XYZ file of C-alpha atoms in Angstrom:
563
model
C -11.566 -44.756 -11.058
C -12.073 -41.434 -9.326
C -9.458 -38.781 -8.747
C -8.636 -37.969 -5.116
C -10.189 -34.635 -4.182
C -8.886 -33.947 -0.678
C -7.042 -30.681 -1.213
C -4.978 -29.016 1.512
C -5.648 -25.348 2.092
C -2.430 -23.559 1.056
C -1.763 -19.858 1.147
C -3.125 -18.288 -2.035
C -0.349 -16.511 -3.990
C -0.634 -13.294 -5.898
C -0.579 -15.426 -9.047
C -4.165 -16.437 -8.227
C -5.384 -13.234 -9.866
C -3.873 -14.309 -13.163
C -4.741 -17.990 -13.414
C -7.747 -20.109 -14.120
C -10.087 -18.408 -16.535
C -11.595 -15.395 -18.185
C -13.996 -14.312 -15.435
C -12.606 -10.757 -15.341
C -10.843 -8.745 -18.040
C -9.248 -5.365 -17.524
C -7.852 -3.175 -20.248
C -4.920 -0.912 -19.467
C -6.110 1.901 -17.200
C -9.333 0.176 -16.164
C -10.128 -0.616 -12.545
C -12.266 -2.954 -10.502
C -13.617 -2.553 -6.976
C -12.507 -5.056 -4.335
C -12.989 -5.593 -0.612
C -10.416 -6.955 1.813
C -11.257 -10.219 3.607
C -8.204 -9.954 5.847
C -4.844 -11.712 5.619
C -3.874 -15.369 5.366
C -1.065 -16.971 7.357
C 1.521 -15.843 4.762
C 0.547 -12.207 5.199
C -1.145 -11.970 1.809
C -4.408 -10.056 1.547
C -7.486 -11.991 0.457
C -9.689 -9.851 -1.776
C -13.327 -10.347 -2.779
C -14.153 -9.260 -6.333
C -17.862 -9.907 -6.531
C -18.152 -13.630 -5.829
C -14.520 -14.273 -6.651
C -11.630 -14.553 -4.203
C -8.006 -13.725 -5.020
C -4.858 -13.070 -2.991
C -2.190 -10.406 -3.415
C 0.967 -9.389 -1.572
C 0.373 -5.715 -0.747
C 2.828 -3.149 0.665
C 0.248 -2.491 3.396
C -2.191 -4.959 4.976
C -5.698 -3.479 4.910
C -8.062 -4.876 7.555
C -11.116 -6.908 6.638
C -13.884 -4.793 5.148
C -11.577 -2.181 3.606
C -12.701 -1.025 0.140
C -9.952 -1.120 -2.510
C -9.587 -0.386 -6.189
C -7.344 -2.510 -8.444
C -6.077 -0.877 -11.634
C -4.106 -2.386 -14.512
C -1.336 0.108 -15.345
C 0.240 0.696 -18.746
C 3.392 -1.217 -17.724
C 1.323 -4.309 -16.983
C 1.583 -3.994 -13.196
C -1.348 -3.924 -10.822
C -1.944 -0.821 -8.710
C -4.001 -1.177 -5.540
C -5.431 1.932 -3.850
C -7.409 2.088 -0.631
C -10.665 4.017 -0.551
C -11.024 5.751 2.782
C -14.038 7.835 1.846
C -16.504 8.176 -0.965
C -14.386 10.787 -2.772
C -14.807 14.498 -3.503
C -17.047 15.819 -6.235
C -15.328 17.241 -9.306
C -17.406 19.896 -11.117
C -17.923 19.116 -14.775
C -17.393 21.767 -17.473
C -20.479 23.927 -17.935
C -20.608 23.150 -21.626
C -20.175 19.393 -21.587
C -19.145 18.101 -24.982
C -20.727 15.061 -26.554
C -17.428 13.157 -26.262
C -17.345 13.676 -22.483
C -20.992 12.664 -22.037
C -20.383 9.510 -24.088
C -17.289 8.725 -21.988
C -19.190 9.093 -18.713
C -22.164 7.039 -19.855
C -19.890 4.272 -21.133
C -18.117 4.124 -17.732
C -21.094 4.718 -15.421
C -20.360 3.185 -12.018
C -16.703 2.481 -12.883
C -13.374 4.038 -11.881
C -11.300 5.724 -14.593
C -7.630 6.691 -14.527
C -6.500 10.205 -15.409
C -3.265 12.187 -15.493
C -2.677 15.884 -14.861
C -0.951 17.240 -17.979
C -1.316 21.004 -17.466
C -2.930 23.891 -15.600
C -5.250 26.695 -16.718
C -5.374 30.382 -15.732
C -8.764 29.904 -14.038
C -7.288 27.378 -11.569
C -8.585 24.298 -13.300
C -6.329 21.450 -14.352
C -6.023 19.852 -17.744
C -6.524 16.135 -17.225
C -6.100 13.383 -19.817
C -8.697 10.641 -19.394
C -8.131 8.060 -22.076
C -7.726 10.091 -25.288
C -9.905 12.949 -24.008
C -8.435 16.158 -22.517
C -10.713 17.627 -19.821
C -10.530 20.953 -17.980
C -11.475 19.972 -14.407
C -11.563 22.060 -11.239
C -9.992 19.655 -8.759
C -10.633 19.988 -4.984
C -6.925 20.737 -4.561
C -4.133 21.488 -7.005
C -2.147 18.472 -8.200
C 1.358 18.636 -9.707
C 1.983 17.771 -13.335
C 2.130 14.040 -13.958
C -0.116 13.177 -10.996
C -2.157 10.031 -11.508
C -5.851 10.440 -10.620
C -8.645 7.970 -9.961
C -12.002 9.308 -11.003
C -15.191 7.483 -10.022
C -18.116 7.950 -12.405
C -21.535 8.257 -10.788
C -23.847 5.307 -11.551
C -26.055 7.718 -13.493
C -23.097 8.799 -15.639
C -23.759 12.471 -14.768
C -20.930 13.195 -12.323
C -17.326 12.579 -11.285
C -15.704 12.026 -7.888
C -11.974 12.226 -7.162
C -11.036 9.210 -5.077
C -8.376 9.511 -2.346
C -4.964 7.919 -2.798
C -4.897 8.941 -6.437
C -1.223 9.882 -6.384
C 0.034 7.194 -4.014
C -1.091 4.104 -5.853
C 1.202 1.227 -4.950
C 1.930 -1.757 -7.182
C 1.051 -5.259 -6.075
C 3.959 -7.681 -6.117
C 3.679 -10.538 -8.579
C 5.753 -13.704 -8.341
C 4.643 -16.261 -10.935
C 6.721 -19.432 -11.207
C 8.549 -19.974 -14.516
C 9.648 -23.582 -15.163
C 12.945 -23.756 -17.060
C 13.434 -26.819 -19.277
C 16.263 -29.117 -18.094
C 18.054 -28.632 -21.424
C 18.110 -24.855 -20.791
C 19.524 -25.051 -17.252
C 23.181 -24.738 -18.414
C 22.295 -21.572 -20.377
C 20.494 -20.176 -17.319
C 23.538 -20.832 -15.124
C 25.798 -19.096 -17.670
C 23.842 -15.881 -17.080
C 25.251 -15.806 -13.502
C 22.231 -13.891 -12.223
C 22.274 -12.517 -8.691
C 19.443 -13.409 -6.288
C 16.729 -10.775 -6.632
C 18.114 -9.441 -9.931
C 15.399 -8.519 -12.467
C 16.204 -9.062 -16.132
C 14.195 -8.479 -19.282
C 13.388 -11.331 -21.654
C 11.971 -11.268 -25.166
C 9.544 -13.920 -26.390
C 10.964 -15.615 -29.488
C 8.445 -18.389 -30.140
C 5.502 -20.305 -28.693
C 6.271 -23.998 -29.180
C 3.753 -26.724 -30.019
C 4.608 -28.422 -26.705
C 3.114 -25.483 -24.807
C 6.566 -24.198 -23.871
C 7.929 -20.774 -24.804
C 11.340 -19.864 -26.193
C 12.734 -16.634 -24.747
C 15.961 -14.637 -25.089
C 17.639 -13.365 -21.904
C 20.861 -11.374 -22.265
C 21.902 -13.320 -25.359
C 20.978 -16.751 -23.970
C 18.054 -18.733 -25.419
C 15.913 -20.511 -22.828
C 12.959 -22.850 -23.204
C 10.478 -22.239 -20.373
C 6.904 -22.933 -19.319
C 5.159 -19.651 -18.470
C 2.144 -19.279 -16.158
C 0.208 -17.315 -18.809
C 0.038 -17.102 -22.576
C 2.198 -14.466 -24.272
C 2.667 -13.187 -27.794
C 5.849 -13.438 -29.839
C 7.890 -10.255 -29.498
C 6.572 -9.315 -26.046
C 9.035 -8.431 -23.310
C 8.848 -9.962 -19.852
C 10.377 -8.947 -16.530
C 11.900 -11.964 -14.768
C 13.430 -12.085 -11.291
C 16.196 -14.536 -10.399
C 15.870 -16.584 -7.216
C 18.050 -19.293 -5.741
C 17.143 -22.400 -3.816
C 18.393 -25.953 -3.567
C 21.622 -24.987 -5.305
C 19.948 -23.889 -8.525
C 18.694 -20.667 -10.102
C 14.980 -20.180 -10.684
C 12.947 -17.508 -12.456
C 9.668 -15.821 -11.592
C 7.537 -13.524 -13.726
C 7.193 -10.225 -11.837
C 4.890 -8.240 -14.146
C 2.394 -8.718 -16.917
C 3.774 -8.134 -20.401
C 3.385 -4.476 -21.386
C 0.376 -4.053 -23.630
C -1.128 -7.399 -22.624
C -4.167 -5.526 -21.350
C -5.772 -8.510 -19.630
C -6.013 -9.508 -15.994
C -7.842 -12.710 -15.229
C -9.602 -13.337 -11.956
C -10.655 -16.748 -10.723
C -14.374 -17.549 -10.875
C -14.431 -19.255 -7.479
C -12.336 -19.855 -4.337
C -11.872 -23.465 -5.510
C -10.200 -22.292 -8.711
C -7.962 -19.953 -6.685
C -7.071 -22.910 -4.470
C -6.188 -25.137 -7.423
C -4.086 -22.398 -9.012
C -2.243 -21.866 -5.718
C -1.464 -25.561 -5.318
C -0.306 -25.859 -8.926
C 2.059 -22.847 -8.642
C 3.754 -24.367 -5.590
C 3.976 -27.809 -7.201
C 5.332 -26.441 -10.514
C 8.339 -24.887 -8.758
C 9.259 -27.972 -6.717
C 8.145 -31.003 -8.767
C 10.447 -33.688 -10.106
C 10.241 -37.260 -11.372
C 10.157 -40.245 -9.019
C 13.328 -41.545 -10.698
C 15.854 -39.630 -8.496
C 14.193 -40.987 -5.319
C 14.323 -44.567 -6.647
C 17.963 -44.049 -7.653
C 18.832 -42.876 -4.120
C 17.048 -45.905 -2.621
C 19.092 -48.180 -4.887
C 22.287 -46.628 -3.512
C 21.024 -47.160 0.053
C 20.118 -50.844 -0.381
C 23.333 -52.256 1.192
C 22.805 -50.048 4.260
C 19.104 -50.559 4.956
C 20.039 -52.414 8.147
C 21.702 -49.202 9.431
C 18.505 -47.158 9.020
C 15.792 -46.887 11.665
C 13.311 -49.738 11.194
C 10.394 -47.475 10.075
C 12.622 -45.821 7.451
C 13.882 -49.175 6.160
C 10.308 -50.518 5.852
C 9.140 -47.389 4.015
C 12.128 -47.611 1.653
C 11.370 -51.250 0.787
C 7.703 -50.339 0.307
C 8.527 -47.667 -2.281
C 11.072 -49.876 -4.042
C 8.340 -52.493 -4.503
C 6.475 -50.006 -6.729
C 8.994 -50.709 -9.508
C 7.628 -53.016 -12.203
C 10.260 -55.576 -13.259
C 10.340 -56.348 -16.985
C 13.036 -59.044 -16.904
C 10.413 -61.825 -17.033
C 7.789 -60.038 -19.134
C 4.690 -58.082 -18.161
C 1.076 -59.261 -18.346
C -1.918 -57.046 -19.010
C -3.229 -57.529 -15.475
C 0.154 -56.566 -13.994
C 0.207 -53.374 -16.087
C -3.349 -52.547 -15.008
C -2.425 -52.924 -11.332
C 0.705 -50.801 -11.835
C -1.395 -47.983 -13.358
C -3.906 -48.211 -10.491
C -1.000 -47.979 -8.005
C 0.606 -45.000 -9.819
C -0.578 -42.589 -7.088
C -2.934 -40.586 -9.322
C -6.075 -42.535 -8.407
C -7.783 -43.057 -5.058
C -6.204 -46.183 -3.562
C -8.232 -49.316 -4.272
C -8.380 -51.571 -1.176
C -8.579 -54.600 -3.465
C -5.464 -53.816 -5.477
C -2.199 -55.609 -4.794
C 0.552 -53.546 -3.199
C 0.740 -49.981 -1.873
C 0.141 -47.111 -4.263
C 3.101 -44.837 -4.985
C 1.625 -41.730 -3.361
C 0.940 -43.521 -0.070
C 4.451 -44.984 -0.144
C 5.990 -41.536 -0.740
C 3.945 -39.945 2.061
C 4.990 -42.719 4.433
C 8.669 -42.412 3.485
C 8.616 -38.621 3.824
C 6.923 -38.854 7.225
C 9.439 -41.283 8.771
C 12.395 -39.383 7.274
C 11.144 -36.147 8.835
C 10.869 -37.828 12.227
C 14.366 -39.307 11.949
C 16.151 -36.233 10.591
C 14.458 -33.615 12.787
C 15.555 -30.927 13.403
C 18.149 -31.342 10.628
C 15.585 -31.475 7.802
C 17.158 -29.339 5.076
C 16.035 -31.383 2.078
C 18.515 -31.231 -0.795
C 16.775 -32.835 -3.769
C 17.928 -32.792 -7.389
C 19.263 -29.688 -9.149
C 18.138 -30.864 -12.594
C 14.390 -31.338 -12.595
C 12.259 -32.853 -15.324
C 9.703 -30.652 -17.053
C 6.211 -30.572 -15.485
C 3.793 -33.093 -17.004
C 1.745 -31.406 -19.777
C -2.032 -31.529 -19.921
C -3.063 -33.383 -23.067
C 0.525 -33.546 -24.314
C 2.372 -36.355 -26.085
C 3.617 -38.995 -23.579
C 7.425 -38.931 -23.450
C 9.790 -40.960 -21.316
C 13.474 -41.017 -20.523
C 15.523 -43.923 -19.270
C 18.344 -43.803 -16.762
C 20.993 -46.196 -15.502
C 20.636 -46.834 -11.796
C 23.727 -45.942 -9.749
C 25.757 -48.709 -8.199
C 25.030 -49.612 -4.596
C 27.500 -47.870 -2.344
C 28.793 -48.655 1.088
C 30.557 -45.345 1.770
C 29.088 -41.911 2.310
C 27.283 -40.027 5.026
C 24.050 -41.913 5.712
C 22.156 -38.855 6.982
C 23.289 -36.818 3.972
C 21.901 -39.492 1.662
C 18.668 -39.527 3.664
C 18.363 -35.730 3.426
C 18.743 -35.944 -0.335
C 16.096 -38.680 -0.424
C 13.745 -36.505 1.642
C 13.943 -33.704 -0.929
C 13.470 -36.121 -3.818
C 10.424 -37.702 -2.190
C 8.857 -34.265 -1.682
C 9.501 -33.327 -5.317
C 7.920 -36.595 -6.510
C 4.826 -35.836 -4.406
C 4.535 -32.420 -6.052
C 4.672 -34.088 -9.474
C 1.874 -36.468 -8.480
C -0.211 -33.462 -7.479
C 0.335 -31.975 -10.935
C -0.715 -35.235 -12.586
C -3.881 -35.310 -10.477
C -4.791 -31.686 -11.226
C -4.186 -32.250 -14.945
C -6.802 -34.993 -14.803
C -9.507 -32.697 -13.405
C -12.141 -31.521 -15.931
C -12.297 -27.885 -16.976
C -14.322 -26.119 -14.301
C -14.660 -22.762 -16.023
C -18.307 -21.638 -16.164
C -19.600 -21.298 -19.689
C -16.426 -22.751 -21.193
C -16.854 -24.832 -24.351
C -16.684 -28.571 -23.865
C -13.251 -30.059 -24.335
C -12.250 -33.594 -25.219
C -13.339 -36.288 -22.745
C -11.169 -36.458 -19.661
C -7.810 -38.160 -20.068
C -5.491 -39.145 -17.234
C -1.688 -39.242 -17.447
C 0.139 -41.591 -15.097
C 3.812 -42.487 -14.716
C 4.890 -46.049 -13.965
C 8.475 -46.974 -12.938
C 9.615 -49.816 -15.216
C 12.870 -51.582 -14.400
C 14.913 -53.671 -16.817
C 18.156 -54.920 -15.250
C 19.969 -51.852 -13.958
C 17.888 -49.464 -16.097
C 14.906 -47.474 -14.847
C 12.306 -45.832 -17.080
C 9.437 -43.622 -15.846
C 7.005 -44.688 -18.565
C 4.152 -42.278 -19.300
C 0.653 -43.578 -20.026
C -2.340 -41.462 -21.051
C -5.698 -43.211 -20.922
C -9.248 -41.925 -21.263
C -12.315 -41.457 -23.393
C -11.943 -40.498 -27.039
C -15.492 -39.250 -27.704
C -17.983 -40.837 -30.089
C -16.749 -43.554 -32.426
C -17.702 -43.381 -36.091
C -19.862 -46.526 -36.012
C -23.525 -47.459 -35.903
C -22.929 -50.365 -33.520
C -24.740 -49.543 -30.219
C -22.085 -51.198 -28.054
C -19.297 -49.236 -29.764
C -20.603 -45.668 -29.601
C -17.972 -44.807 -27.019
C -14.296 -45.175 -27.917
C -11.261 -45.235 -25.658
C -7.676 -44.212 -26.233
C -4.389 -45.313 -24.696
C -1.065 -43.635 -25.457
C 2.251 -44.495 -23.900
C 6.012 -44.097 -24.181
C 8.886 -46.218 -22.823
C 12.625 -45.701 -23.187
C 15.485 -48.159 -22.702
C 19.048 -48.152 -24.008
C 18.548 -51.192 -26.240
C 15.536 -49.764 -28.109
C 15.541 -46.021 -27.641
C 12.190 -44.362 -27.064
C 9.172 -46.361 -28.273
C 5.523 -45.376 -28.043
C 2.036 -46.218 -29.255
C -1.445 -44.807 -29.705
C -4.290 -47.321 -29.408
C -7.949 -46.465 -30.013
C -10.565 -49.071 -29.053
C -14.259 -49.146 -29.875
C -16.262 -52.295 -29.277
C -14.020 -55.191 -30.376
C -12.149 -53.115 -32.953
C -9.026 -51.063 -32.569
C -6.491 -48.902 -34.361
C -2.844 -49.305 -33.349
C -0.111 -46.841 -34.327
C 3.397 -47.622 -33.077
C 6.431 -45.332 -33.329
C 10.113 -45.662 -32.525
C 12.743 -42.962 -32.158
C 15.367 -45.135 -33.888
C 14.909 -46.364 -37.428
C 16.390 -49.788 -36.615
C 13.859 -50.303 -33.806
C 11.019 -49.211 -36.097
C 12.116 -51.823 -38.680
C 12.033 -54.580 -36.059
C 8.568 -53.541 -34.886
C 7.368 -53.361 -38.488
C 8.406 -56.991 -38.969
C 6.455 -58.015 -35.840
C 3.129 -56.517 -36.978
C 1.740 -59.769 -38.493
C 2.500 -61.587 -35.234
C 0.812 -58.800 -33.279
C -2.277 -58.921 -35.502
C -2.602 -62.652 -34.939
C -2.218 -62.229 -31.175
C -4.989 -59.596 -31.128
C -7.267 -61.849 -33.178
C -6.659 -64.584 -30.628
C -8.126 -62.236 -28.012
C -11.186 -61.582 -30.182
C -10.012 -58.123 -31.303
C -9.955 -56.870 -34.893
C -7.052 -54.604 -35.795
C -8.588 -52.223 -38.351
C -5.307 -50.300 -38.594
C -1.906 -51.608 -37.537
C 1.197 -49.623 -38.470
C 4.613 -48.472 -37.268
C 6.456 -45.211 -37.975
C 10.039 -44.098 -37.511
C 10.654 -40.938 -35.465
C 8.952 -39.193 -32.554
C 5.454 -37.879 -33.416
C 4.979 -34.144 -33.553
C 3.640 -32.850 -30.271
C 0.036 -31.737 -30.474
C -1.032 -28.444 -28.930
C -1.992 -28.884 -25.276
C -5.664 -29.395 -24.486
C -7.301 -26.031 -23.728
C -7.630 -24.611 -20.222
C -5.794 -27.178 -18.191
C -5.019 -27.031 -14.502
C -1.684 -28.103 -13.174
C -2.821 -30.585 -10.640
C -2.969 -31.664 -7.026
C -5.213 -33.676 -4.820
C -4.166 -34.809 -1.337
C -1.487 -33.453 0.988
């Protein structure tokens, strides 16, 4: 089962410079040379840093071929300066101290930052470069506090003052911050204005990969686009859209001292797609709920819309009469994460969503303002514990504005497509050059299970589990399946199953103690059923309570595949 790899070419955001790997590290005050490749359709400037490509929103749009210097400032912001000429030579002190020679040799061929802190009677300026105070005769006098960019000759024997040293301009960052649904009420209580920048303090990094922050007295649980340390302060900007408040990270944490550049244009592309999907994604459940409300009025919809609606509704897996292993397998294959299999029964969810979105756009044009849900589920974690949440489907309704319902459905379908992209990107292997090998690839899928008037987006994680501890040749490779389902009668129930050869370990868990007791009593029956299939249950157990969430698998992408 291969993952779809047809990626659209989106506009690369400024966040591309900060996502994807450790190809480039800058300490505060250090700089890197870049060259403009021109602008993309969004007006962002594509920059080449060696063999790497990133995109930034710059105050000015330098033409292709323009040489630039990117510097990480002390406040964590990026400063971009344009080099219009090679720079003017700065005479070095006649008696060059050992500290200065060591500084120049250590930074040969690089650009250093300096600041004018005083002036001397002989016309020279006292310049702080790092922790070293230098008396330099600058080509022209600079006022106190002026920021300088000093290029060190490749030989380490000379300095050049680069132009634009005073007028460095910060690049604008806008990194999406996903706020947990449970924290949305606290975010709304802040009553932030659009464009308002507030400071947040990091309180804790949670095992789920989320971060707990404090903003003006309100605690929020969020997913940040980069790792942060407890106690760091972040600048967040409030934005509005779709009737809800969102947050973006507008600067690196002060003292972070690290800027990461992507090792390839492909990694920049994946990071760009994931940033867009993170901000807009949502579960398929709201779209299915809207379709349930529209059922009595399908005859009023245009025929293509009605057919697409029925097609997506057929993706639900009914549990009222039980579920066979083959039916579950087909449902996973049709989850929209995998390339559609021509031999599988039924349309896959992604194709059904694309079809529905397409016919809705044609019908609603030009009135296409998609509403969508204001309370979005958290993005699917890479390598995280499968979790699910049930919901009662709304009653079918005859009243209401049909086009308004369709507009809401259009937004929900788009959000569900973004979530599928994240699931697909999460399934991609780590593409960082030289990165240590991680656990074998595991794929998370979500399957809509329906029981009466209840809908559950069950999460399944399936994949290799490395080498099994056995000498049997046919069992050297083991496989793991984890899942979670949630219905009102049982509460959340999950399992972890590891299979090698004809042997397996089964660990069940239930959120409610009463459900765990019932499952515990069914274990002998389950063991006998497995033996009837020729499988030996080496371990078979059931626990009460939700398992502790393991730390996310290292270096994940948030995922996308086809448009």
